mmCIF file with all atom_site columns, C-alpha atoms in Angstrom:
data_model
loop_
_atom_site.group_PDB
_atom_site.id
_atom_site.type_symbol
_atom_site.label_atom_id
_atom_site.label_alt_id
_atom_site.label_comp_id
_atom_site.label_asym_id
_atom_site.label_entity_id
_atom_site.label_seq_id
_atom_site.pdbx_PDB_ins_code
_atom_site.Cartn_x
_atom_site.Cartn_y
_atom_site.Cartn_z
_atom_site.occupancy
_atom_site.B_iso_or_equiv
_atom_site.pdbx_formal_charge
_atom_site.auth_seq_id
_atom_site.auth_comp_id
_atom_site.auth_asym_id
_atom_site.auth_atom_id
_atom_site.pdbx_PDB_model_num
ATOM 1   C CA . UNK A 1 1   ? 111.764 100.189 105.834 1.00 52.00 ? 1   UNK A CA 1
ATOM 2   C CA . UNK A 1 2   ? 111.005 96.640  107.036 1.00 63.00 ? 2   UNK A CA 1
ATOM 3   C CA . UNK A 1 3   ? 107.321 97.137  106.309 1.00 63.00 ? 3   UNK A CA 1
ATOM 4   C CA . UNK A 1 4   ? 108.128 98.282  102.728 1.00 62.00 ? 4   UNK A CA 1
ATOM 5   C CA . UNK A 1 5   ? 110.429 95.290  102.200 1.00 59.00 ? 5   UNK A CA 1
ATOM 6   C CA . UNK A 1 6   ? 107.776 92.924  103.553 1.00 54.00 ? 6   UNK A CA 1
ATOM 7   C CA . UNK A 1 7   ? 105.149 94.347  101.173 1.00 53.00 ? 7   UNK A CA 1
ATOM 8   C CA . UNK A 1 8   ? 107.479 94.059  98.197  1.00 64.00 ? 8   UNK A CA 1
ATOM 9   C CA . UNK A 1 9   ? 108.334 90.481  99.155  1.00 56.00 ? 9   UNK A CA 1
ATOM 10  C CA . UNK A 1 10  ? 104.628 89.607  99.606  1.00 55.00 ? 10  UNK A CA 1
ATOM 11  C CA . UNK A 1 11  ? 103.735 91.243  96.252  1.00 56.00 ? 11  UNK A CA 1
ATOM 12  C CA . UNK A 1 12  ? 106.503 89.380  94.445  1.00 56.00 ? 12  UNK A CA 1
ATOM 13  C CA . UNK A 1 13  ? 105.380 86.085  95.931  1.00 55.00 ? 13  UNK A CA 1
ATOM 14  C CA . UNK A 1 14  ? 101.784 86.704  94.810  1.00 52.00 ? 14  UNK A CA 1
ATOM 15  C CA . UNK A 1 15  ? 102.908 87.598  91.300  1.00 51.00 ? 15  UNK A CA 1
ATOM 16  C CA . UNK A 1 16  ? 105.160 84.533  91.093  1.00 53.00 ? 16  UNK A CA 1
ATOM 17  C CA . UNK A 1 17  ? 102.244 82.325  92.064  1.00 53.00 ? 17  UNK A CA 1
ATOM 18  C CA . UNK A 1 18  ? 100.207 83.744  89.126  1.00 57.00 ? 18  UNK A CA 1
ATOM 19  C CA . UNK A 1 19  ? 102.809 82.885  86.510  1.00 55.00 ? 19  UNK A CA 1
ATOM 20  C CA . UNK A 1 20  ? 102.045 79.819  84.396  1.00 61.00 ? 20  UNK A CA 1
ATOM 21  C CA . UNK A 1 21  ? 104.249 76.792  84.929  1.00 64.00 ? 21  UNK A CA 1
ATOM 22  C CA . UNK A 1 22  ? 107.035 76.315  82.406  1.00 68.00 ? 22  UNK A CA 1
ATOM 23  C CA . UNK A 1 23  ? 106.098 74.026  79.468  1.00 66.00 ? 23  UNK A CA 1
ATOM 24  C CA . UNK A 1 24  ? 107.030 70.356  79.664  1.00 68.00 ? 24  UNK A CA 1
ATOM 25  C CA . UNK A 1 25  ? 109.719 69.431  77.170  1.00 73.00 ? 25  UNK A CA 1
ATOM 26  C CA . UNK A 1 26  ? 109.919 66.292  75.086  1.00 68.00 ? 26  UNK A CA 1
ATOM 27  C CA . UNK A 1 27  ? 113.066 64.279  74.375  1.00 77.00 ? 27  UNK A CA 1
ATOM 28  C CA . UNK A 1 28  ? 113.868 66.612  71.462  1.00 79.00 ? 28  UNK A CA 1
ATOM 29  C CA . UNK A 1 29  ? 113.882 69.618  73.801  1.00 78.00 ? 29  UNK A CA 1
ATOM 30  C CA . UNK A 1 30  ? 110.759 71.103  72.221  1.00 73.00 ? 30  UNK A CA 1
ATOM 31  C CA . UNK A 1 31  ? 107.578 71.804  74.254  1.00 70.00 ? 31  UNK A CA 1
ATOM 32  C CA . UNK A 1 32  ? 105.118 68.911  74.343  1.00 62.00 ? 32  UNK A CA 1
ATOM 33  C CA . UNK A 1 33  ? 101.791 69.662  72.666  1.00 62.00 ? 33  UNK A CA 1
ATOM 34  C CA . UNK A 1 34  ? 98.800  70.377  74.884  1.00 70.00 ? 34  UNK A CA 1
ATOM 35  C CA . UNK A 1 35  ? 95.715  68.201  74.512  1.00 75.00 ? 35  UNK A CA 1
ATOM 36  C CA . UNK A 1 36  ? 93.043  70.181  72.700  1.00 84.00 ? 36  UNK A CA 1
ATOM 37  C CA . UNK A 1 37  ? 89.822  69.137  74.425  1.00 88.00 ? 37  UNK A CA 1
ATOM 38  C CA . UNK A 1 38  ? 86.721  70.470  72.654  1.00 91.00 ? 38  UNK A CA 1
ATOM 39  C CA . UNK A 1 39  ? 83.990  71.706  74.976  1.00 91.00 ? 39  UNK A CA 1
ATOM 40  C CA . UNK A 1 40  ? 80.320  71.682  73.982  1.00 90.00 ? 40  UNK A CA 1
ATOM 41  C CA . UNK A 1 41  ? 80.386  75.478  73.747  1.00 90.00 ? 41  UNK A CA 1
ATOM 42  C CA . UNK A 1 42  ? 83.415  75.350  71.432  1.00 93.00 ? 42  UNK A CA 1
ATOM 43  C CA . UNK A 1 43  ? 81.837  72.581  69.361  1.00 94.00 ? 43  UNK A CA 1
ATOM 44  C CA . UNK A 1 44  ? 79.176  74.979  68.085  1.00 94.00 ? 44  UNK A CA 1
ATOM 45  C CA . UNK A 1 45  ? 81.763  77.665  67.225  1.00 96.00 ? 45  UNK A CA 1
ATOM 46  C CA . UNK A 1 46  ? 84.361  75.440  65.511  1.00 96.00 ? 46  UNK A CA 1
ATOM 47  C CA . UNK A 1 47  ? 82.668  75.202  62.078  1.00 97.00 ? 47  UNK A CA 1
ATOM 48  C CA . UNK A 1 48  ? 82.386  78.994  61.937  1.00 97.00 ? 48  UNK A CA 1
ATOM 49  C CA . UNK A 1 49  ? 86.009  79.483  62.970  1.00 97.00 ? 49  UNK A CA 1
ATOM 50  C CA . UNK A 1 50  ? 87.069  77.028  60.231  1.00 97.00 ? 50  UNK A CA 1
ATOM 51  C CA . UNK A 1 51  ? 84.845  78.869  57.719  1.00 98.00 ? 51  UNK A CA 1
ATOM 52  C CA . UNK A 1 52  ? 86.369  82.216  58.690  1.00 98.00 ? 52  UNK A CA 1
ATOM 53  C CA . UNK A 1 53  ? 89.864  80.784  58.293  1.00 97.00 ? 53  UNK A CA 1
ATOM 54  C CA . UNK A 1 54  ? 89.107  79.235  54.902  1.00 98.00 ? 54  UNK A CA 1
ATOM 55  C CA . UNK A 1 55  ? 87.459  82.469  53.693  1.00 98.00 ? 55  UNK A CA 1
ATOM 56  C CA . UNK A 1 56  ? 90.443  84.536  54.794  1.00 97.00 ? 56  UNK A CA 1
ATOM 57  C CA . UNK A 1 57  ? 92.675  82.197  52.730  1.00 96.00 ? 57  UNK A CA 1
ATOM 58  C CA . UNK A 1 58  ? 90.317  82.370  49.789  1.00 97.00 ? 58  UNK A CA 1
ATOM 59  C CA . UNK A 1 59  ? 90.252  86.181  49.947  1.00 97.00 ? 59  UNK A CA 1
ATOM 60  C CA . UNK A 1 60  ? 94.021  86.236  49.863  1.00 95.00 ? 60  UNK A CA 1
ATOM 61  C CA . UNK A 1 61  ? 93.917  84.009  46.761  1.00 96.00 ? 61  UNK A CA 1
ATOM 62  C CA . UNK A 1 62  ? 91.266  86.123  45.064  1.00 97.00 ? 62  UNK A CA 1
ATOM 63  C CA . UNK A 1 63  ? 88.493  83.491  45.395  1.00 97.00 ? 63  UNK A CA 1
ATOM 64  C CA . UNK A 1 64  ? 84.884  84.162  46.476  1.00 98.00 ? 64  UNK A CA 1
ATOM 65  C CA . UNK A 1 65  ? 83.986  83.418  50.094  1.00 98.00 ? 65  UNK A CA 1
ATOM 66  C CA . UNK A 1 66  ? 82.141  80.217  50.981  1.00 98.00 ? 66  UNK A CA 1
ATOM 67  C CA . UNK A 1 67  ? 78.917  79.804  52.963  1.00 98.00 ? 67  UNK A CA 1
ATOM 68  C CA . UNK A 1 68  ? 78.520  77.094  55.561  1.00 98.00 ? 68  UNK A CA 1
ATOM 69  C CA . UNK A 1 69  ? 76.108  74.432  54.233  1.00 98.00 ? 69  UNK A CA 1
ATOM 70  C CA . UNK A 1 70  ? 74.179  72.305  56.700  1.00 98.00 ? 70  UNK A CA 1
ATOM 71  C CA . UNK A 1 71  ? 73.866  69.346  54.314  1.00 98.00 ? 71  UNK A CA 1
ATOM 72  C CA . UNK A 1 72  ? 77.559  69.251  53.455  1.00 98.00 ? 72  UNK A CA 1
ATOM 73  C CA . UNK A 1 73  ? 78.277  69.549  57.189  1.00 98.00 ? 73  UNK A CA 1
ATOM 74  C CA . UNK A 1 74  ? 75.979  66.587  57.890  1.00 98.00 ? 74  UNK A CA 1
ATOM 75  C CA . UNK A 1 75  ? 77.873  64.514  55.300  1.00 98.00 ? 75  UNK A CA 1
ATOM 76  C CA . UNK A 1 76  ? 81.166  65.652  56.847  1.00 98.00 ? 76  UNK A CA 1
ATOM 77  C CA . UNK A 1 77  ? 80.019  64.731  60.366  1.00 97.00 ? 77  UNK A CA 1
ATOM 78  C CA . UNK A 1 78  ? 78.963  61.250  59.261  1.00 96.00 ? 78  UNK A CA 1
ATOM 79  C CA . UNK A 1 79  ? 82.354  60.690  57.683  1.00 97.00 ? 79  UNK A CA 1
ATOM 80  C CA . UNK A 1 80  ? 84.369  62.092  60.613  1.00 98.00 ? 80  UNK A CA 1
ATOM 81  C CA . UNK A 1 81  ? 82.688  59.573  62.951  1.00 97.00 ? 81  UNK A CA 1
ATOM 82  C CA . UNK A 1 82  ? 83.116  56.760  60.428  1.00 97.00 ? 82  UNK A CA 1
ATOM 83  C CA . UNK A 1 83  ? 86.834  57.452  60.012  1.00 97.00 ? 83  UNK A CA 1
ATOM 84  C CA . UNK A 1 84  ? 87.173  57.106  63.791  1.00 96.00 ? 84  UNK A CA 1
ATOM 85  C CA . UNK A 1 85  ? 85.434  53.731  63.657  1.00 95.00 ? 85  UNK A CA 1
ATOM 86  C CA . UNK A 1 86  ? 87.710  52.616  60.835  1.00 94.00 ? 86  UNK A CA 1
ATOM 87  C CA . UNK A 1 87  ? 90.734  54.153  62.584  1.00 93.00 ? 87  UNK A CA 1
ATOM 88  C CA . UNK A 1 88  ? 92.078  55.588  59.349  1.00 87.00 ? 88  UNK A CA 1
ATOM 89  C CA . UNK A 1 89  ? 91.748  58.880  57.471  1.00 92.00 ? 89  UNK A CA 1
ATOM 90  C CA . UNK A 1 90  ? 90.565  58.090  53.996  1.00 91.00 ? 90  UNK A CA 1
ATOM 91  C CA . UNK A 1 91  ? 87.801  59.151  51.609  1.00 94.00 ? 91  UNK A CA 1
ATOM 92  C CA . UNK A 1 92  ? 85.783  55.960  51.598  1.00 92.00 ? 92  UNK A CA 1
ATOM 93  C CA . UNK A 1 93  ? 83.164  55.080  54.192  1.00 94.00 ? 93  UNK A CA 1
ATOM 94  C CA . UNK A 1 94  ? 83.027  51.722  55.976  1.00 92.00 ? 94  UNK A CA 1
ATOM 95  C CA . UNK A 1 95  ? 80.053  50.962  53.687  1.00 94.00 ? 95  UNK A CA 1
ATOM 96  C CA . UNK A 1 96  ? 82.136  51.753  50.571  1.00 94.00 ? 96  UNK A CA 1
ATOM 97  C CA . UNK A 1 97  ? 80.575  55.212  50.131  1.00 96.00 ? 97  UNK A CA 1
ATOM 98  C CA . UNK A 1 98  ? 82.432  57.987  48.379  1.00 97.00 ? 98  UNK A CA 1
ATOM 99  C CA . UNK A 1 99  ? 82.288  61.692  49.293  1.00 97.00 ? 99  UNK A CA 1
ATOM 100 C CA . UNK A 1 100 ? 79.775  62.163  46.458  1.00 97.00 ? 100 UNK A CA 1
ATOM 101 C CA . UNK A 1 101 ? 77.602  59.326  47.805  1.00 97.00 ? 101 UNK A CA 1
ATOM 102 C CA . UNK A 1 102 ? 77.542  60.885  51.263  1.00 97.00 ? 102 UNK A CA 1
ATOM 103 C CA . UNK A 1 103 ? 76.640  64.335  49.883  1.00 98.00 ? 103 UNK A CA 1
ATOM 104 C CA . UNK A 1 104 ? 73.750  62.839  47.878  1.00 97.00 ? 104 UNK A CA 1
ATOM 105 C CA . UNK A 1 105 ? 72.492  60.858  50.912  1.00 97.00 ? 105 UNK A CA 1
ATOM 106 C CA . UNK A 1 106 ? 71.955  64.047  52.886  1.00 97.00 ? 106 UNK A CA 1
ATOM 107 C CA . UNK A 1 107 ? 70.200  65.760  49.958  1.00 98.00 ? 107 UNK A CA 1
ATOM 108 C CA . UNK A 1 108 ? 72.958  68.085  48.817  1.00 98.00 ? 108 UNK A CA 1
ATOM 109 C CA . UNK A 1 109 ? 71.708  69.606  45.586  1.00 96.00 ? 109 UNK A CA 1
ATOM 110 C CA . UNK A 1 110 ? 74.988  71.041  44.239  1.00 97.00 ? 110 UNK A CA 1
ATOM 111 C CA . UNK A 1 111 ? 78.105  69.438  42.826  1.00 98.00 ? 111 UNK A CA 1
ATOM 112 C CA . UNK A 1 112 ? 80.590  68.167  45.366  1.00 98.00 ? 112 UNK A CA 1
ATOM 113 C CA . UNK A 1 113 ? 83.979  69.536  44.322  1.00 98.00 ? 113 UNK A CA 1
ATOM 114 C CA . UNK A 1 114 ? 86.249  68.044  46.969  1.00 97.00 ? 114 UNK A CA 1
ATOM 115 C CA . UNK A 1 115 ? 86.808  66.668  50.419  1.00 98.00 ? 115 UNK A CA 1
ATOM 116 C CA . UNK A 1 116 ? 89.793  67.033  52.763  1.00 97.00 ? 116 UNK A CA 1
ATOM 117 C CA . UNK A 1 117 ? 90.421  65.043  55.940  1.00 97.00 ? 117 UNK A CA 1
ATOM 118 C CA . UNK A 1 118 ? 92.609  65.013  58.996  1.00 96.00 ? 118 UNK A CA 1
ATOM 119 C CA . UNK A 1 119 ? 93.441  62.731  61.917  1.00 94.00 ? 119 UNK A CA 1
ATOM 120 C CA . UNK A 1 120 ? 95.090  64.915  64.529  1.00 92.00 ? 120 UNK A CA 1
ATOM 121 C CA . UNK A 1 121 ? 95.247  66.293  68.062  1.00 87.00 ? 121 UNK A CA 1
ATOM 122 C CA . UNK A 1 122 ? 95.417  69.886  66.768  1.00 92.00 ? 122 UNK A CA 1
ATOM 123 C CA . UNK A 1 123 ? 92.875  72.695  66.639  1.00 94.00 ? 123 UNK A CA 1
ATOM 124 C CA . UNK A 1 124 ? 90.719  73.344  63.625  1.00 95.00 ? 124 UNK A CA 1
ATOM 125 C CA . UNK A 1 125 ? 92.839  76.395  62.738  1.00 95.00 ? 125 UNK A CA 1
ATOM 126 C CA . UNK A 1 126 ? 96.085  74.443  62.912  1.00 94.00 ? 126 UNK A CA 1
ATOM 127 C CA . UNK A 1 127 ? 94.442  71.770  60.746  1.00 96.00 ? 127 UNK A CA 1
ATOM 128 C CA . UNK A 1 128 ? 93.317  74.302  58.102  1.00 97.00 ? 128 UNK A CA 1
ATOM 129 C CA . UNK A 1 129 ? 96.875  75.720  58.067  1.00 95.00 ? 129 UNK A CA 1
ATOM 130 C CA . UNK A 1 130 ? 98.283  72.195  57.606  1.00 95.00 ? 130 UNK A CA 1
ATOM 131 C CA . UNK A 1 131 ? 95.858  71.511  54.736  1.00 97.00 ? 131 UNK A CA 1
ATOM 132 C CA . UNK A 1 132 ? 97.064  74.673  53.036  1.00 95.00 ? 132 UNK A CA 1
ATOM 133 C CA . UNK A 1 133 ? 100.586 73.223  52.937  1.00 95.00 ? 133 UNK A CA 1
ATOM 134 C CA . UNK A 1 134 ? 99.483  70.152  50.927  1.00 96.00 ? 134 UNK A CA 1
ATOM 135 C CA . UNK A 1 135 ? 98.667  70.471  47.203  1.00 97.00 ? 135 UNK A CA 1
ATOM 136 C CA . UNK A 1 136 ? 95.498  68.327  47.185  1.00 96.00 ? 136 UNK A CA 1
ATOM 137 C CA . UNK A 1 137 ? 93.791  69.880  50.193  1.00 97.00 ? 137 UNK A CA 1
ATOM 138 C CA . UNK A 1 138 ? 94.963  73.338  49.082  1.00 97.00 ? 138 UNK A CA 1
ATOM 139 C CA . UNK A 1 139 ? 93.134  72.876  45.760  1.00 97.00 ? 139 UNK A CA 1
ATOM 140 C CA . UNK A 1 140 ? 89.992  71.872  47.650  1.00 97.00 ? 140 UNK A CA 1
ATOM 141 C CA . UNK A 1 141 ? 90.147  74.929  49.992  1.00 97.00 ? 141 UNK A CA 1
ATOM 142 C CA . UNK A 1 142 ? 90.843  77.399  47.175  1.00 98.00 ? 142 UNK A CA 1
ATOM 143 C CA . UNK A 1 143 ? 88.722  75.891  44.378  1.00 98.00 ? 143 UNK A CA 1
ATOM 144 C CA . UNK A 1 144 ? 87.391  78.958  42.510  1.00 97.00 ? 144 UNK A CA 1
ATOM 145 C CA . UNK A 1 145 ? 84.113  77.146  41.607  1.00 98.00 ? 145 UNK A CA 1
ATOM 146 C CA . UNK A 1 146 ? 83.265  76.421  45.267  1.00 98.00 ? 146 UNK A CA 1
ATOM 147 C CA . UNK A 1 147 ? 80.411  78.364  46.905  1.00 98.00 ? 147 UNK A CA 1
ATOM 148 C CA . UNK A 1 148 ? 79.489  76.186  49.910  1.00 98.00 ? 148 UNK A CA 1
ATOM 149 C CA . UNK A 1 149 ? 81.455  74.400  52.607  1.00 98.00 ? 149 UNK A CA 1
ATOM 150 C CA . UNK A 1 150 ? 80.625  71.634  55.084  1.00 98.00 ? 150 UNK A CA 1
ATOM 151 C CA . UNK A 1 151 ? 82.814  71.131  58.125  1.00 98.00 ? 151 UNK A CA 1
ATOM 152 C CA . UNK A 1 152 ? 82.639  68.675  60.995  1.00 98.00 ? 152 UNK A CA 1
ATOM 153 C CA . UNK A 1 153 ? 84.765  66.816  63.490  1.00 97.00 ? 153 UNK A CA 1
ATOM 154 C CA . UNK A 1 154 ? 84.617  63.902  65.885  1.00 97.00 ? 154 UNK A CA 1
ATOM 155 C CA . UNK A 1 155 ? 86.775  63.812  68.980  1.00 96.00 ? 155 UNK A CA 1
ATOM 156 C CA . UNK A 1 156 ? 87.551  60.476  70.589  1.00 95.00 ? 156 UNK A CA 1
ATOM 157 C CA . UNK A 1 157 ? 87.880  60.095  74.363  1.00 92.00 ? 157 UNK A CA 1
ATOM 158 C CA . UNK A 1 158 ? 91.685  59.923  74.031  1.00 90.00 ? 158 UNK A CA 1
ATOM 159 C CA . UNK A 1 159 ? 91.648  63.420  72.431  1.00 92.00 ? 159 UNK A CA 1
ATOM 160 C CA . UNK A 1 160 ? 92.254  62.412  68.801  1.00 93.00 ? 160 UNK A CA 1
ATOM 161 C CA . UNK A 1 161 ? 90.164  64.528  66.425  1.00 96.00 ? 161 UNK A CA 1
ATOM 162 C CA . UNK A 1 162 ? 88.925  63.478  63.010  1.00 97.00 ? 162 UNK A CA 1
ATOM 163 C CA . UNK A 1 163 ? 88.114  66.463  60.753  1.00 98.00 ? 163 UNK A CA 1
ATOM 164 C CA . UNK A 1 164 ? 86.242  66.413  57.435  1.00 98.00 ? 164 UNK A CA 1
ATOM 165 C CA . UNK A 1 165 ? 85.752  69.427  55.164  1.00 98.00 ? 165 UNK A CA 1
ATOM 166 C CA . UNK A 1 166 ? 83.652  69.336  51.973  1.00 98.00 ? 166 UNK A CA 1
ATOM 167 C CA . UNK A 1 167 ? 83.252  72.002  49.332  1.00 98.00 ? 167 UNK A CA 1
ATOM 168 C CA . UNK A 1 168 ? 80.658  72.227  46.607  1.00 98.00 ? 168 UNK A CA 1
ATOM 169 C CA . UNK A 1 169 ? 78.813  74.495  44.206  1.00 97.00 ? 169 UNK A CA 1
#
């Protein structure tokens, strides 16, 4: 009997040690967000996860799926880094460039239909979901004329992430 009790006690202790710690709560009583740190392995997968998310939304809206475009992604990457340097999410580059200018610079041969941006600490999927809630970004994501998408991010050392998504024909 004592041996059985000791084994149950030992097993319970081991299981308790495996449980994750309770979340830290903020002043409002809600769990504090976790820092989303992007690893180099995740960095390669993120554009494809964003593409899959956008295409799922487009399918639900009856729009054709998009293909990831390396030139639009290069323009998006340049702008994500530039927004970090400017410390503000907006559509103009520090050199005065527009989204169309940046797409032309990288040799994009289609028509740029739209660009959407984010300054956040959230994942790419949370960011796409947030864009869907805003009329302007929603129009960009679901534009029926769009056929190609560029997606990029830049993460600062403090964890802040700057996302840029471009769509074009």
